mmCIF file of C-alpha atoms in Angstrom:
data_model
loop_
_atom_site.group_PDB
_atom_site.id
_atom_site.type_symbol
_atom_site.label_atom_id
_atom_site.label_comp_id
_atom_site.label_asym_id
_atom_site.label_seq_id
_atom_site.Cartn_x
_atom_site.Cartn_y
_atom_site.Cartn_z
ATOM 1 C CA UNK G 1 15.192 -11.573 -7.724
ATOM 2 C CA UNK G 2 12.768 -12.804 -4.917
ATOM 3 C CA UNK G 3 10.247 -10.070 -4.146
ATOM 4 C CA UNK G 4 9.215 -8.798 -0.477
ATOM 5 C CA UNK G 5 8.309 -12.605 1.528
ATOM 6 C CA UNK G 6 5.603 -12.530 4.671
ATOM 7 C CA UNK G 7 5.236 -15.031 7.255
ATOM 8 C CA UNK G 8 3.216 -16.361 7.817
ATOM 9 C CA UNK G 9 0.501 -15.893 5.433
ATOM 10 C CA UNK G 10 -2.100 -16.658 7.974
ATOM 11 C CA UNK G 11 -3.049 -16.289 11.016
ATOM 12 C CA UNK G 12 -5.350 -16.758 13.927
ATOM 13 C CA UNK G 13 -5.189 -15.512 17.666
ATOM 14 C CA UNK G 14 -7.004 -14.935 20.654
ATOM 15 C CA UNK G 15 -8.114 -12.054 22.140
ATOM 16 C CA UNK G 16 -5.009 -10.341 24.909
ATOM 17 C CA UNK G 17 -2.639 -12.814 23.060
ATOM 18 C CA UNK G 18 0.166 -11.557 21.330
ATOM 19 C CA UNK G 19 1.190 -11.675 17.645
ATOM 20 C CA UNK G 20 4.895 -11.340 15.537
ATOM 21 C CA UNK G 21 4.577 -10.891 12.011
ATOM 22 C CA UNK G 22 8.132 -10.995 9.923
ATOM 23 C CA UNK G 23 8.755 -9.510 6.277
ATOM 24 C CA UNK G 24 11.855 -10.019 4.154
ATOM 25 C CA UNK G 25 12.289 -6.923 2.121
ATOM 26 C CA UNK G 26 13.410 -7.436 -1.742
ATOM 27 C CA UNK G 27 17.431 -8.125 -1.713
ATOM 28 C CA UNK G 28 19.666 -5.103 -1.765
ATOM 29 C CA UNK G 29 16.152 -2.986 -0.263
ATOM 30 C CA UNK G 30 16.856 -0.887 2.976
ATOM 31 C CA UNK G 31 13.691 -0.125 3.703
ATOM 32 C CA UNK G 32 10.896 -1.794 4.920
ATOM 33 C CA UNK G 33 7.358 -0.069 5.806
ATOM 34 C CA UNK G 34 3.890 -1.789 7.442
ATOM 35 C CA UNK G 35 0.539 -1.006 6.912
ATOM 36 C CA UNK G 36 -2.985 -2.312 7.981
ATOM 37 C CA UNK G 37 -5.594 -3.338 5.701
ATOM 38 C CA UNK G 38 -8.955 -3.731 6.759
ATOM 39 C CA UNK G 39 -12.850 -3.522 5.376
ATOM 40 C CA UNK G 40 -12.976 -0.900 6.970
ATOM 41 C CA UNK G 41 -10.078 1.991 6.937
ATOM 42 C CA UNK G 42 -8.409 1.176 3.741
ATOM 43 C CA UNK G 43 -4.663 1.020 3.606
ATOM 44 C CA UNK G 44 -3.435 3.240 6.757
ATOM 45 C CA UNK G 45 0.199 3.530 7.860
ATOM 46 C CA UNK G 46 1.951 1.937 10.494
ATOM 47 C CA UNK G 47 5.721 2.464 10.347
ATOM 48 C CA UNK G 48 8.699 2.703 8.584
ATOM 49 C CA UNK G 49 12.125 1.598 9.313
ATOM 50 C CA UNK G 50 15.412 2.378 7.767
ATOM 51 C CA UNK G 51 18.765 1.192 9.017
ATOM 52 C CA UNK G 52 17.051 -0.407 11.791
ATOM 53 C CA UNK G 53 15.466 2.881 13.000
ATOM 54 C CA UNK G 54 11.777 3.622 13.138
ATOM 55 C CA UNK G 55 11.884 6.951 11.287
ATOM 56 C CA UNK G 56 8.092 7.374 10.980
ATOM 57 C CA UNK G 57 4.947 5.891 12.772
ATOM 58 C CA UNK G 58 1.217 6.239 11.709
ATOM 59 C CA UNK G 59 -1.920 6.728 14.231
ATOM 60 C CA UNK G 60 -2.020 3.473 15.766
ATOM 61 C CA UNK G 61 -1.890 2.527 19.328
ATOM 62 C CA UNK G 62 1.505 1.420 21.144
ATOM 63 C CA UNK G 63 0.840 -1.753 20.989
ATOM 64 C CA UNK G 64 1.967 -2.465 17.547
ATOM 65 C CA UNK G 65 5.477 -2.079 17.566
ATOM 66 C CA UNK G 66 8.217 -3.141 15.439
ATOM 67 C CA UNK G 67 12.045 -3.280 14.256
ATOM 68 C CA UNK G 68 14.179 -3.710 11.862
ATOM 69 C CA UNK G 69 17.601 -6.391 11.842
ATOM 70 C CA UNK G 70 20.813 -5.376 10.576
ATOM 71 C CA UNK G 71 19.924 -7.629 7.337
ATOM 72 C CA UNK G 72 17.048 -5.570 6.672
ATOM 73 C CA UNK G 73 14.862 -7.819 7.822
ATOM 74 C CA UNK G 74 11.748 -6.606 10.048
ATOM 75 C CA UNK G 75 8.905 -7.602 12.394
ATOM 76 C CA UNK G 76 5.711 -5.940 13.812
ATOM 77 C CA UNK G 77 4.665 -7.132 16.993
ATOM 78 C CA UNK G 78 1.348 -6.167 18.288
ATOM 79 C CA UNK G 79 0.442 -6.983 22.017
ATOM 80 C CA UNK G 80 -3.099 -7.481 23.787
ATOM 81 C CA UNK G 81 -4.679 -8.403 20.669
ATOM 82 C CA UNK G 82 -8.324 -6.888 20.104
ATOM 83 C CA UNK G 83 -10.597 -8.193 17.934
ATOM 84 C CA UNK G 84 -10.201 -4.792 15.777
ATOM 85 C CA UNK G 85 -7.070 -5.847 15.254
ATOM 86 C CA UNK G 86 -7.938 -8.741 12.432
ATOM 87 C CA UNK G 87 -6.652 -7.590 8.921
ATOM 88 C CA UNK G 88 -4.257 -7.971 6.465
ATOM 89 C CA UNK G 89 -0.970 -6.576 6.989
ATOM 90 C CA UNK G 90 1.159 -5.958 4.494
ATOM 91 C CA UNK G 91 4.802 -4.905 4.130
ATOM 92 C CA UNK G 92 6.924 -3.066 1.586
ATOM 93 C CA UNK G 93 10.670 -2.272 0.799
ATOM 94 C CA UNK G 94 12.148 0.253 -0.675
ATOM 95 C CA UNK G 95 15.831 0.772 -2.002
ATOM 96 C CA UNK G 96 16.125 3.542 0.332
ATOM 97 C CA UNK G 97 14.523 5.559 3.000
ATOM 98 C CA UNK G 98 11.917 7.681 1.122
ATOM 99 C CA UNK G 99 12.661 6.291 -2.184
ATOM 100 C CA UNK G 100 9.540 6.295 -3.194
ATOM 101 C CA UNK G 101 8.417 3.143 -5.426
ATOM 102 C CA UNK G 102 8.025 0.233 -2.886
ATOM 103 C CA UNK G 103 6.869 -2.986 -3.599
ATOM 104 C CA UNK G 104 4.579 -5.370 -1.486
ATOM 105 C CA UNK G 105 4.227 -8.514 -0.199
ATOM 106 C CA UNK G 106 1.414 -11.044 0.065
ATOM 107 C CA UNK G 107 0.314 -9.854 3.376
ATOM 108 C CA UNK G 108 -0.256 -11.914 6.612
ATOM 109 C CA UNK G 109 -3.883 -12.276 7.464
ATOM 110 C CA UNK G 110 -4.695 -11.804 10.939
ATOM 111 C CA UNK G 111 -8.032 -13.002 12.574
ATOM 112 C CA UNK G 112 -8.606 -12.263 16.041
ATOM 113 C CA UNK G 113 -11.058 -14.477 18.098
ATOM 114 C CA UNK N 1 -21.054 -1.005 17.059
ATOM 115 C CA UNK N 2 -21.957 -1.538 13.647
ATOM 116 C CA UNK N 3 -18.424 -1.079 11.321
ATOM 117 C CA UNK N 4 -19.186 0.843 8.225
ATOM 118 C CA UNK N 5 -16.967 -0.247 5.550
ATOM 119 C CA UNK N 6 -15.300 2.181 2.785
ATOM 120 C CA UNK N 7 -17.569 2.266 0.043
ATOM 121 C CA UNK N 8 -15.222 1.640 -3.046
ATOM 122 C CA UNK N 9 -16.183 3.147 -6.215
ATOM 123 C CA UNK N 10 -16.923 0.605 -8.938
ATOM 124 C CA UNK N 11 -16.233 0.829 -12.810
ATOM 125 C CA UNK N 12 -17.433 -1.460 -14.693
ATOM 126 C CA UNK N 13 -15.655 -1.467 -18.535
ATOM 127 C CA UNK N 14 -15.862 -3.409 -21.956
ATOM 128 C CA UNK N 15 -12.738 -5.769 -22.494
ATOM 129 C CA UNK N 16 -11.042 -4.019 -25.478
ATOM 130 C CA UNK N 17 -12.513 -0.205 -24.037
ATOM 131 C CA UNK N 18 -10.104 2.306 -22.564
ATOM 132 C CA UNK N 19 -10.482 3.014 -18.695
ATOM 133 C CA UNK N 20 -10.276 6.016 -16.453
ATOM 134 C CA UNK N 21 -9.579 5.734 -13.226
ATOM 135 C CA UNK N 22 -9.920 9.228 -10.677
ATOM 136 C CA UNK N 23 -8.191 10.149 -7.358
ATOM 137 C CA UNK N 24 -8.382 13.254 -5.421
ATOM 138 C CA UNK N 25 -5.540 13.983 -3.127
ATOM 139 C CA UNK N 26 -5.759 15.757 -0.473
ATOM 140 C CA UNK N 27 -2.095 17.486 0.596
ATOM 141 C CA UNK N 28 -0.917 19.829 -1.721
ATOM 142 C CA UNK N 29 2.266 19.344 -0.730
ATOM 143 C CA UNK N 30 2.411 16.129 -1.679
ATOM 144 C CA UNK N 31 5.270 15.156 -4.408
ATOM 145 C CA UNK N 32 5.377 11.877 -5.476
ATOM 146 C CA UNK N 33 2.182 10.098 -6.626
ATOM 147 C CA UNK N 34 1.909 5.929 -7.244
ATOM 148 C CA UNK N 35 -0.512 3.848 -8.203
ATOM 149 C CA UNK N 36 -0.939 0.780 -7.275
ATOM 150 C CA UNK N 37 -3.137 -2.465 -8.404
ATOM 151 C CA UNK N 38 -4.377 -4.996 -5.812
ATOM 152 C CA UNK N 39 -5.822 -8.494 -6.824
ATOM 153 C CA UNK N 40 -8.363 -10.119 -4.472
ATOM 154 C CA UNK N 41 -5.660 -12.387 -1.894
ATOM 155 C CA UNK N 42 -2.452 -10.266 -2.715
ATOM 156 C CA UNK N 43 -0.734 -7.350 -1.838
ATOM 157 C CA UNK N 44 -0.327 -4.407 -3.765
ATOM 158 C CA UNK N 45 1.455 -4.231 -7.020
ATOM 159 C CA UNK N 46 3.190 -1.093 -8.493
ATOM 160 C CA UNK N 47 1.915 0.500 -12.015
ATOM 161 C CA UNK N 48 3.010 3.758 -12.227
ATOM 162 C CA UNK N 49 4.520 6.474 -10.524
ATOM 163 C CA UNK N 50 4.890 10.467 -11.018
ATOM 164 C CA UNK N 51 6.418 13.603 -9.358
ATOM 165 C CA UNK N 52 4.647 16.478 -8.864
ATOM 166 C CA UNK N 53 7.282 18.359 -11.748
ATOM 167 C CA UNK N 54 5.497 16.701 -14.135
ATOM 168 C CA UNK N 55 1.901 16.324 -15.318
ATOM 169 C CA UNK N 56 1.563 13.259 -17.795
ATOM 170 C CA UNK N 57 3.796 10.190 -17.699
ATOM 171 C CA UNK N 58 3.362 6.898 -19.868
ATOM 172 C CA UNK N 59 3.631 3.205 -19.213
ATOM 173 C CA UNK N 60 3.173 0.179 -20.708
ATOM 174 C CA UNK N 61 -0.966 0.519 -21.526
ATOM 175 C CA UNK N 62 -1.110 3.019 -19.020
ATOM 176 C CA UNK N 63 -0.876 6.529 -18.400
ATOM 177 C CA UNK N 64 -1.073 9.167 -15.212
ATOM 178 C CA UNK N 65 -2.455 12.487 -15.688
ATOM 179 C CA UNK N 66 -1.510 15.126 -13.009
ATOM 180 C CA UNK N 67 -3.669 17.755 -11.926
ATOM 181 C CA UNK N 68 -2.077 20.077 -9.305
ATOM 182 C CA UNK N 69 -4.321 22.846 -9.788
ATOM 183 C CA UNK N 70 -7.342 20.743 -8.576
ATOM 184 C CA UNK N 71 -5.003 18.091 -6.797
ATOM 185 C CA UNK N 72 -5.997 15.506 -9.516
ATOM 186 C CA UNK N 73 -4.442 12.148 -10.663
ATOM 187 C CA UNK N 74 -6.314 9.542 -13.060
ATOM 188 C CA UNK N 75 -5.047 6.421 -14.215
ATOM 189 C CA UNK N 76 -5.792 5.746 -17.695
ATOM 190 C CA UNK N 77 -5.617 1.974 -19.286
ATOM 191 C CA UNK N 78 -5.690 1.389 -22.807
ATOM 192 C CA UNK N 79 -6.963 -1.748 -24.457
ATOM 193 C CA UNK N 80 -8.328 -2.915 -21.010
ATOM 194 C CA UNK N 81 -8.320 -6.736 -20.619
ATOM 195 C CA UNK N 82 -10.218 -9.356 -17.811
ATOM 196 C CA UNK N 83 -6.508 -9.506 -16.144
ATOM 197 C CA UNK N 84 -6.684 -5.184 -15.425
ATOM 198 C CA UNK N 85 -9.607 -6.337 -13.403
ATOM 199 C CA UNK N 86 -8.503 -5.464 -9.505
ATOM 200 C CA UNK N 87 -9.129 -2.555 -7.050
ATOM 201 C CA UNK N 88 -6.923 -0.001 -8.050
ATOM 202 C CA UNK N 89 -5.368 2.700 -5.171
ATOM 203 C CA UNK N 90 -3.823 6.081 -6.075
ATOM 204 C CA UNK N 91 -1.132 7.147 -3.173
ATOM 205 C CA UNK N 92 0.622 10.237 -2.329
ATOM 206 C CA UNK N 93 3.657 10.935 -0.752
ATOM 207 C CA UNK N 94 6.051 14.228 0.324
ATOM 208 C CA UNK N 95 9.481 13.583 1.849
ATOM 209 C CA UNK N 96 9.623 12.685 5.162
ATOM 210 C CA UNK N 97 6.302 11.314 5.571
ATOM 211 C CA UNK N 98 4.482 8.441 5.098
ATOM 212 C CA UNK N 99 2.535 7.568 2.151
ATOM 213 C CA UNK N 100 -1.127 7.970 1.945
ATOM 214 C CA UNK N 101 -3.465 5.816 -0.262
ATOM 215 C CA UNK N 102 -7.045 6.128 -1.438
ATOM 216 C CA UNK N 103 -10.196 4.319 -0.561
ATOM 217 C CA UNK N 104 -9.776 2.649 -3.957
ATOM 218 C CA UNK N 105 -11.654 2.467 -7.099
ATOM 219 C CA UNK N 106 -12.593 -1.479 -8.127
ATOM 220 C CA UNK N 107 -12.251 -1.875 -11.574
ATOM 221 C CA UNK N 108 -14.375 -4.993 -13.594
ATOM 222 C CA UNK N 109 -13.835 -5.589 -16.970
ATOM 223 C CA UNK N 110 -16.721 -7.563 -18.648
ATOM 224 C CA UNK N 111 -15.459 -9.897 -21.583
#
C-alpha cells in the first residue's frame, strides 16, 4: 500500500507570491490533516479535513487555506507569501475523522525569498 | 528580529543500552497519546500509541508509560540501536481537536 505522497518535495518562492502544496492521503484514508514545521515553533496545526470539509483549523493566518477533493485528495494554498512562511509542511491521513493514528508524508519544503 | 529556535532536549545513549524518553502534556483532558519518530529529511513516523484508559502499552522494543496523575508519558526503547537515532515527538490528542506535539527530544545513539 503506497503511504501519504507530497508534491512537490521542494520548493522555492518569492516574497507576495503564492504557493499550492498537494498531499495524497494513504488509499482507503478519509482524512487528511496539515501542519507546519519550522526551527522555530515545532510541529503546530494547520487544518484538518474530512469529507471535503475543514472541520478544524489551528492559529494561523487566513492566508493558508485549503480543501479537500471528493477522492480524498487535498491542497493547502497559502497566499502573499512571507518570508516566515519557509518550512516544511507536512501532511497526514487518517482512516477517519479523529481516528487517531495518522501517518505522514515526506513533507514539501518551502523557502521563501 | 532575532528567531529563537526550540531548544530540543538531547539524549545521548550506548548502542545495546535501554532509552527513556519524557513528555509532559499539558491538557488533562487529553485522551489519546502517540509518539512519533522523525529522521533528519522525512516526515514523521508512527511508534506507538495509547488511550488515556490505560497506563502501560508494549510494542515491538518499545514501550509507553502513562502518567495521568502528573500528565506523564515516556517512551522507553529496549536494546537501542544507531537506526533509533532520530528526534522523537510525544503528541496528544482529545476528540474533536487537533493534535498537539512536543518540542521533541533528539535521541543519539553512540555505537
Amino acid at each position: 500500500k503506497a503511504g501519504v505522497t507530497q508534491t512537490p518535495r521542494y520548493l522555492i518562492k518569492t516574497r507576495g507570491q503564492q504557493v499550492t502544496l498537494s498531499c495524497s492521503p494513504i488509499s482507503g484514508h478519509r482524512s487528511v490533516s496539515w501542519y507546519q514545521q519550522t526551527p522555530g515553533q515545532g510541529l503546530q496545526f494547520l487544518f484538518e479535513y474530512f469529507s471535503e470539509t475543514q472541520r478544524n483549523k489551528g492559529n494561523f493566518p487566513g492566508r493558508f487555506s485549503g480543501r479537500q477533493f471528493s477522492n480524498s485528495r487535498s491542497e493547502m494554498n497559502v497566499s502573499t507569501l512571507e518570508l516566515g512562511d519557509s518550512a516544511l509542511y507536512l501532511c497526514a491521513s487518517s482512516l477517519e475523522y479523529q481516528s487517531g493514528e495518522a501517518f505522514f508524508g515526506q513533507g514539501t519544503r518551502l523557502t521563501v525569498v | 528580529g532575532e528567531s529563537v529556535g526550540l531548544h530540543l532536549p538531547t539524549l545521548s545513549v550506548q548502542e545495546g543500552d535501554n532509552s527513556i524518553i519524557n513528555c509532559a502534556y499539558s491538557n488533562s483532558a487529553s485522551d489519546y497519546f502517540i509518539w512519533y519518530k522523525q529522521e533528519s529529511g522525512k516526515g514523521p513516523q508512527f511508534i506507538i500509541d495509547i488511550r488515556s484508559n490505560m497506563d502501560k502499552r508494549q510494542g515491538q522494543r518499545v514501550t509507553v508509560l502513562l502518567n495521568k496523575t502528573v500528565k506523564h508519558l515516556s517512551l522507553q526503547i529496549a536494546a537501542t540501536q544507531p537506526g533509533d537515532s532520530a528526534v522523537y515527538f510525544c503528541a496528544e490528542k482529545t476528540y474533536n481537536d487537533d493534535m498537539r506535539f512536543g518540542a521533541g527530544t533528539r535521541l543519539t545513539v553512540k555505537p
